[in-house]
Coordinates of C-alpha atoms and ligand atoms in Angstrom, one line a residue:
X1 CA 0.0 0.0 0.0
X2 CA 2.7 2.5 1.0
X3 CA 5.8 1.6 -0.8
X4 CA 5.9 2.1 -4.5
X5 CA 3.7 5.2 -4.4
X6 CA 4.8 8.8 -4.0
X7 CA 5.4 9.1 -0.2
X8 CA 5.1 12.8 -0.3
X9 CA 1.9 14.3 1.2
X10 CA -0.5 15.6 -1.4
X11 CA -0.4 19.2 -0.2
X12 CA 3.3 19.4 -1.0
X13 CA 3.2 17.7 -4.4
X14 CA 2.8 21.0 -6.4
X15 CA 6.2 22.1 -5.0
X16 CA 9.1 20.7 -6.9
X17 CA 12.8 21.4 -6.4
X18 CA 13.2 25.2 -6.6
X19 CA 14.4 26.7 -9.8
X20 CA 17.2 28.3 -7.8
X21 CA 18.8 24.9 -7.4
X22 CA 18.6 24.2 -11.1
X23 CA 20.0 27.5 -12.1
X24 CA 22.8 27.5 -9.5
X25 CA 23.8 24.0 -10.7
X26 CA 23.8 25.3 -14.2
X27 CA 26.1 28.2 -13.1
X28 CA 28.5 25.7 -11.6
X29 CA 28.5 23.4 -14.6
X30 CA 29.0 26.2 -17.2
X31 CA 31.2 28.5 -15.1
X32 CA 28.7 31.3 -15.7
X33 CA 28.3 34.3 -13.4
X34 CA 25.5 33.4 -11.0
X35 CA 23.1 36.3 -10.8
X36 CA 20.3 33.8 -10.0
X37 CA 20.2 33.2 -6.3
X38 CA 20.2 36.3 -4.2
X39 CA 23.2 36.0 -1.9
X40 CA 26.1 38.4 -1.6
X41 CA 29.7 37.5 -2.4
X42 CA 31.2 39.6 0.4
X43 CA 31.0 39.2 4.1
X44 CA 29.1 41.4 6.5
X45 CA 30.5 43.9 9.1
X46 CA 33.8 42.9 10.7
X47 CA 32.5 43.7 14.2
X48 CA 29.7 41.2 13.7
X49 CA 32.0 38.5 12.5
X50 CA 34.4 39.1 15.4
X51 CA 31.5 38.9 17.8
X52 CA 30.5 35.5 16.4
X53 CA 34.0 34.2 16.7
X54 CA 34.2 35.4 20.2
X55 CA 30.8 33.8 21.1
X56 CA 31.9 30.5 19.7
X57 CA 35.0 30.5 21.9
X58 CA 33.3 31.8 25.1
X59 CA 30.6 29.3 25.8
X60 CA 27.6 30.4 23.7
X61 CA 27.3 27.0 22.1
X62 CA 24.2 25.6 23.9
X63 CA 20.5 26.1 23.5
X64 CA 19.7 29.8 23.8
X65 CA 16.4 30.8 25.4
X66 CA 13.3 29.9 23.4
X67 CA 12.4 33.5 22.3
X68 CA 16.1 34.3 21.6
X69 CA 18.8 35.8 23.8
X70 CA 17.8 39.0 25.7
X71 CA 20.6 41.1 24.0
X72 CA 19.3 40.3 20.6
X73 CA 15.6 40.9 21.5
X74 CA 16.6 44.2 23.0
X75 CA 18.6 45.2 19.9
X76 CA 15.7 44.2 17.6
X77 CA 13.4 46.3 19.7
X78 CA 15.7 49.3 19.8
X79 CA 16.3 49.2 16.0
X80 CA 12.6 49.3 15.3
X81 CA 12.1 52.2 17.7
X82 CA 15.1 54.1 16.2
X83 CA 14.3 53.5 12.5
X84 CA 10.5 53.3 12.4
X85 CA 9.2 54.7 15.7
X86 CA 7.7 51.3 16.5
X87 CA 7.7 50.2 20.1
X88 CA 7.9 46.5 20.9
X89 CA 8.6 45.1 24.3
X90 CA 11.7 42.9 24.0
X91 CA 10.1 40.6 26.7
X92 CA 7.0 39.2 25.0
X93 CA 6.7 41.2 21.8
X94 CA 9.8 39.9 20.0
X95 CA 10.9 36.4 19.1
X96 CA 14.1 35.3 17.3
X97 CA 13.6 32.7 14.5
X98 CA 15.6 30.6 12.1
X99 CA 15.5 33.4 9.5
X100 CA 12.6 35.3 8.2
X101 CA 11.5 32.0 6.4
X102 CA 10.8 30.3 9.7
X103 CA 9.1 33.4 11.1
X104 CA 6.7 33.5 8.1
X105 CA 6.1 29.8 8.3
X106 CA 5.4 29.9 12.0
X107 CA 3.1 32.9 11.7
X108 CA 1.0 31.2 9.0
X109 CA 1.0 27.8 10.8
X110 CA 0.2 29.5 14.1
X111 CA -2.6 31.7 12.9
X112 CA -4.4 29.8 10.1
X113 CA -6.9 27.0 10.4
X114 CA -7.3 24.6 7.5
X115 CA -9.4 26.3 4.9
X116 CA -8.5 29.9 6.0
X117 CA -7.5 32.2 3.2
X118 CA -4.3 34.1 2.9
X119 CA -4.1 37.1 0.6
X120 CA -0.7 37.6 -0.8
X121 CA 0.9 39.5 -3.7
X122 CA 2.3 37.6 -6.7
X123 CA 5.1 37.3 -7.7
X124 CA 5.7 36.0 -4.2
X125 CA 8.7 34.6 -2.3
X126 CA 8.7 30.9 -3.0
X127 CA 8.4 29.8 0.6
X128 CA 5.0 31.6 1.1
X129 CA 2.9 29.2 -1.1
X130 CA 4.5 26.2 0.6
X131 CA 3.9 27.5 4.1
X132 CA 0.3 28.3 3.3
X133 CA -0.2 24.8 1.9
X134 CA 1.5 23.2 4.9
X135 CA -1.1 25.0 7.1
X136 CA -3.9 23.6 4.9
X137 CA -4.8 27.2 4.1
X138 CA -5.6 28.7 0.7
X139 CA -3.7 31.4 -1.1
X140 CA -5.5 34.3 -2.7
X141 CA -2.9 36.0 -4.9
X142 CA -3.2 39.6 -6.1
X143 CA -1.1 40.3 -9.1
X144 CA 1.6 43.0 -9.3
X145 CA 2.0 44.1 -12.9
X146 CA 4.5 46.5 -14.5
X147 CA 2.8 49.8 -14.9
X148 CA 5.5 51.9 -16.6
X149 CA 6.9 53.3 -13.3
X150 CA 7.4 50.0 -11.6
X151 CA 4.9 47.4 -10.4
X152 CA 1.4 48.0 -9.1
X153 CA -1.7 46.0 -8.2
X154 CA -5.3 46.8 -9.1
X155 CA -7.1 48.1 -5.9
X156 CA -10.3 46.3 -7.0
X157 CA -8.5 43.0 -7.3
X158 CA -7.2 43.4 -3.8
X159 CA -10.7 44.3 -2.5
X160 CA -12.1 41.3 -4.2
X161 CA -9.4 39.0 -2.7
X162 CA -10.6 39.8 0.8
X163 CA -13.7 37.8 2.0
X164 CA -15.2 36.1 5.0
X165 CA -12.5 33.3 5.0
X166 CA -9.6 35.7 4.9
X167 CA -7.4 35.2 7.9
X168 CA -4.4 37.3 7.0
X169 CA -2.7 39.2 4.4
X170 CA 1.0 38.6 3.7
X171 CA 2.9 41.7 2.5
X172 CA 6.5 41.7 1.4
X173 CA 7.8 45.3 1.0
X174 CA 10.4 46.2 -0.2
X175 CA 9.4 43.4 -2.6
X176 CA 11.4 40.5 -4.0
X177 CA 11.7 39.9 -7.0
X178 CA 10.3 43.2 -8.4
X179 CA 12.3 45.8 -6.2
X180 CA 8.9 47.5 -5.5
X181 CA 8.4 49.6 -2.4
X182 CA 4.7 49.7 -1.5
X183 CA 3.5 53.3 -1.3
X184 CA 1.7 54.8 1.6
X185 CA -1.5 54.9 -0.5
X186 CA -1.2 51.1 -1.2
X187 CA -0.5 50.3 2.4
X188 CA -3.5 52.4 3.5
X189 CA -5.8 50.4 1.3
X190 CA -4.3 47.1 2.7
X191 CA -4.8 48.4 6.2
X192 CA -8.4 49.5 5.5
X193 CA -9.2 46.0 4.2
X194 CA -7.6 44.3 7.2
X195 CA -9.6 46.5 9.6
X196 CA -12.8 46.1 7.6
X197 CA -12.5 42.3 7.4
X198 CA -10.9 42.0 10.9
X199 CA -7.8 40.1 9.6
X200 CA -4.2 39.8 10.6
X201 CA -1.3 41.0 8.6
X202 CA 2.1 39.4 8.3
X203 CA 4.8 41.6 6.9
X204 CA 8.1 40.4 5.4
X205 CA 10.4 43.4 5.6
X206 CA 13.8 41.7 5.2
X207 CA 14.8 44.5 2.7
X208 CA 13.7 47.3 5.1
X209 CA 17.2 49.0 5.0
X210 CA 17.9 48.5 1.3
X211 CA 15.8 51.1 -0.4
X212 CA 17.7 53.1 -3.0
X213 CA 18.1 56.9 -2.7
X214 CA 16.2 57.4 -6.0
X215 CA 13.2 55.3 -4.9
X216 CA 9.9 57.0 -5.6
X217 CA 8.6 56.1 -2.1
X218 CA 10.3 55.5 1.3
X219 CA 9.8 52.2 3.1
X220 CA 6.8 52.4 5.5
X221 CA 6.1 49.5 7.9
X222 CA 2.4 48.5 7.7
X223 CA 2.4 48.0 11.5
X224 CA 2.9 51.8 11.9
X225 CA -0.4 52.7 10.2
X226 CA -3.4 53.4 12.4
X227 CA -5.1 50.3 13.7
X228 CA -2.4 48.0 12.4
X229 CA 0.0 47.4 15.2
X230 CA -2.4 45.2 17.1
X231 CA -3.0 42.9 14.1
X232 CA 0.4 42.7 12.5
X233 CA 3.3 40.3 12.8
X234 CA 6.3 42.3 11.5
X235 CA 9.2 40.1 10.3
X236 CA 12.8 40.9 9.4
X237 CA 16.1 39.2 9.3
X238 CA 19.9 39.7 9.5
X239 CA 20.6 37.8 6.3
X240 CA 20.0 40.5 3.8
X241 CA 20.9 43.5 6.0
X242 CA 24.2 42.2 7.1
X243 CA 25.3 39.9 4.2
X244 CA 25.0 36.7 6.2
X245 CA 22.2 34.8 4.4
X246 CA 23.6 31.5 5.7
X247 CA 23.2 32.4 9.3
X248 CA 19.4 32.3 9.3
X249 CA 18.8 34.7 12.1
X250 CA 15.5 36.4 11.8
X251 CA 12.8 37.7 14.1
X252 CA 9.1 38.5 14.4
X253 CA 7.6 41.4 16.4
X254 CA 4.1 42.2 17.3
X255 CA 1.5 42.3 20.1
X256 CA 2.1 39.5 22.7
X257 CA -0.7 37.2 21.6
X258 CA 0.5 37.2 18.0
X259 CA 4.1 36.7 19.0
X260 CA 3.1 33.9 21.3
X261 CA 1.4 32.1 18.4
X262 CA 4.6 32.4 16.4
X263 CA 6.7 31.1 19.3
X264 CA 4.3 28.2 20.0
X265 CA 4.9 26.9 16.5
X266 CA 8.6 27.8 16.4
X267 CA 9.4 25.8 19.5
X268 CA 8.3 22.6 17.7
X269 CA 9.9 23.4 14.4
X270 CA 13.4 24.3 15.5
X271 CA 13.0 25.1 19.3
X272 CA 15.9 27.5 19.1
X273 CA 18.6 28.4 16.5
X274 CA 21.9 30.0 15.9
X275 CA 23.1 30.3 19.5
X276 CA 26.5 31.8 18.9
X277 CA 25.3 34.0 16.1
X278 CA 22.6 35.7 18.1
X279 CA 25.0 37.9 20.1
X280 CA 26.8 38.8 16.9
X281 CA 23.6 40.0 15.2
X282 CA 22.8 42.1 18.3
X283 CA 26.2 43.8 17.7
X284 CA 25.4 44.3 14.0
X285 CA 22.0 45.9 14.8
X286 CA 23.8 48.4 17.0
X287 CA 26.3 49.6 14.4
X288 CA 26.1 53.2 13.3
X289 CA 23.8 53.8 10.2
X290 CA 26.9 54.2 7.9
X291 CA 27.1 50.4 7.6
X292 CA 23.7 50.0 6.1
X293 CA 23.7 53.2 4.0
X294 CA 27.1 52.0 2.6
X295 CA 25.6 48.6 1.7
X296 CA 22.6 50.3 0.1
X297 CA 24.9 52.5 -1.9
X298 CA 26.9 49.6 -3.2
X299 CA 23.7 47.7 -4.2
X300 CA 22.4 50.8 -5.9
X301 CA 25.7 51.1 -7.9
X302 CA 25.4 47.4 -8.7
X303 CA 21.8 47.9 -9.9
X304 CA 22.9 50.7 -12.2
X305 CA 25.8 48.7 -13.7
X306 CA 23.4 45.8 -14.4
X307 CA 20.5 48.0 -15.6
X308 CA 22.8 49.7 -18.1
X309 CA 24.1 46.3 -19.5
X310 CA 20.6 44.9 -19.7
X311 CA 19.3 48.0 -21.5
X312 CA 22.1 47.9 -24.0
X313 CA 21.6 44.2 -24.5
X314 CA 18.0 45.0 -25.5
X315 CA 16.0 44.0 -22.5
X316 CA 13.1 46.1 -21.3
X317 CA 14.4 46.9 -17.8
X318 CA 11.9 47.6 -15.0
X319 CA 12.9 50.1 -12.4
X320 CA 14.0 48.6 -9.1
X321 CA 13.7 50.9 -6.1
X322 CA 15.1 48.5 -3.5
X323 CA 16.3 45.0 -2.6
X324 CA 19.0 42.8 -4.1
X325 CA 17.2 42.5 -7.5
X326 CA 16.2 43.9 -10.8
X327 CA 13.7 42.5 -13.3
X328 CA 13.7 42.7 -17.1
X329 CA 11.4 41.6 -19.9
X330 CA 13.0 39.3 -22.5
X331 CA 10.4 40.1 -25.3
X332 CA 12.6 42.6 -27.2
X333 CA 15.3 39.9 -27.4
X334 CA 12.9 37.5 -29.0
X335 CA 12.3 35.6 -25.7
X336 CA 8.9 34.0 -25.1
X337 CA 9.5 31.9 -22.0
X338 CA 11.7 32.9 -19.1
X339 CA 12.5 29.3 -18.1
X340 CA 13.8 28.4 -21.6
X341 CA 15.6 31.8 -21.8
X342 CA 17.3 31.2 -18.4
X343 CA 18.3 27.7 -19.3
X344 CA 20.0 29.0 -22.5
X345 CA 21.5 32.1 -21.1
X346 CA 24.7 30.6 -19.7
X347 CA 25.6 29.1 -23.1
X348 CA 24.7 32.4 -24.9
X349 CA 26.6 34.8 -22.7
X350 CA 27.9 33.2 -19.5
X351 CA 25.3 34.7 -17.1
X352 CA 22.7 33.0 -14.9
X353 CA 19.3 34.6 -14.1
X354 CA 16.1 33.2 -12.7
X355 CA 12.7 33.2 -14.4
X356 CA 10.0 35.0 -12.4
X357 CA 7.0 33.0 -13.7
X358 CA 7.7 30.4 -11.0
X359 CA 6.7 33.1 -8.4
X360 CA 3.2 33.5 -9.9
X361 CA 0.0 31.5 -10.0
X362 CA -0.9 33.7 -13.0
X363 CA 2.1 32.2 -14.9
X364 CA 1.4 34.2 -18.1
X365 CA 2.0 37.5 -16.3
X366 CA 5.6 36.6 -15.5
X367 CA 6.4 34.3 -18.4
X368 CA 8.7 36.9 -20.1
X369 CA 10.3 38.5 -17.1
X370 CA 13.5 37.3 -15.5
X371 CA 15.3 38.4 -12.4
X372 CA 19.0 39.3 -11.9
X373 CA 20.7 39.8 -8.6
X374 CA 22.8 42.9 -8.1
X375 CA 24.2 41.9 -4.6
X376 CA 27.7 41.0 -6.1
X377 CA 31.0 42.8 -6.1
X378 CA 31.2 45.7 -8.7
X379 CA 33.8 43.9 -10.8
X380 CA 31.6 40.8 -11.1
X381 CA 28.6 42.9 -12.0
X382 CA 30.6 44.9 -14.6
X383 CA 31.8 41.7 -16.2
X384 CA 28.2 40.3 -16.2
X385 CA 27.0 43.5 -17.8
X386 CA 29.6 43.3 -20.5
X387 CA 28.7 39.7 -21.2
X388 CA 25.0 40.6 -21.4
X389 CA 25.8 43.4 -23.8
X390 CA 27.0 40.8 -26.3
X391 CA 23.4 39.6 -26.7
X392 CA 22.7 42.8 -28.6
X393 CA 25.0 41.6 -31.5
X394 CA 24.1 37.9 -31.3
Ligands
PLP401 C1 15.8 36.2 1.4 C2 14.3 36.4 1.7 C3 13.8 35.8 2.8 C4 14.6 34.8 3.6 O1 15.1 35.3 4.7 P1 16.0 34.4 5.7 O2 16.2 35.2 6.9 O3 17.2 33.9 5.0 O4 15.1 33.2 6.0 C5 12.5 36.0 3.1 N1 11.7 36.8 2.4 C6 12.2 37.5 1.3 C7 11.4 38.4 0.5 C8 13.6 37.2 0.9 O5 14.0 37.8 -0.2

């Protein structure tokens, strides 16, 4: 009865191996420059790395407290107060998680009953759909479409996505893969609908510090809007801010009942994580703002290098206001399918990108759009841009 059939539970069967794995393997096999997966090729702040080394050598190698070490919870709380004017009590309103990924999963698993609906914006980060499915919940995607100035959603589509079964809305701003920063007007509509339908909000703000100086709108945490703090789980992580994506140190903040729900699930997923890295992230969060503005400026320069190469190659480049990424339409190059295009790109010019259609339920919307990472050293991005330029003459 059991052996010989697919052992995987039905609710996970729609999720294959991620396209990142395929494209990264392709990069290794062909020696191409990997602008697929979004990880930096430089290390984070020296003070943070030194603190981690020190912690490893000075007895911080056992289980930390369930909600995270007090120094890190205090640093997370202080950072949100300093940067966004949001007050969270480090005792009870902040929990440390195994990256933002676990925080999102634990929030969805802890708040959604089977059959509850989760409104989210597509293209979405790939773990969202899987976490919603694991909870037995149902995703209700609202589509972000290029509108000339960036990406936007149709307010009526968002209104229609909310209904009696809506349990929460999942908002990722600044947004991966589009580089969109949700505007105050957009966030106000989301807030209005959350309040009207009495739902929760879960916000993924891992790129909160990486908004470019020429962005049309600043980053605004949804939790700061009137009536939203009490219903929002606000999530962020050290990975993107401090160039340590392999550390998987994230956190969730919110009113105590919501944070308790996250913690209840987290304690049976991982219990605790990253003991010796937690004090190091606390150090990083306390660094002067110059570290993060410097990182943002390097990313912005990288984005510009890449955007110029892509435009000269013939791509229709969409403006990116934030994050590690830039997206581009392959239609002017004769491309009709992002997956095929990305599979062929290493042979054509020695660069790896990822198709964005895998982040959509409405696959057609993303079929001709691919994503490039600009979180690499300038010389790597300059070389990638030169290689991409050769597509113009091919
Ligand atoms: C990278 C990323 C994450 C994952 O963060 P971790 O802290 O590594 O788990 C979550 N959300 C978005 C939008 C990301 O780009």
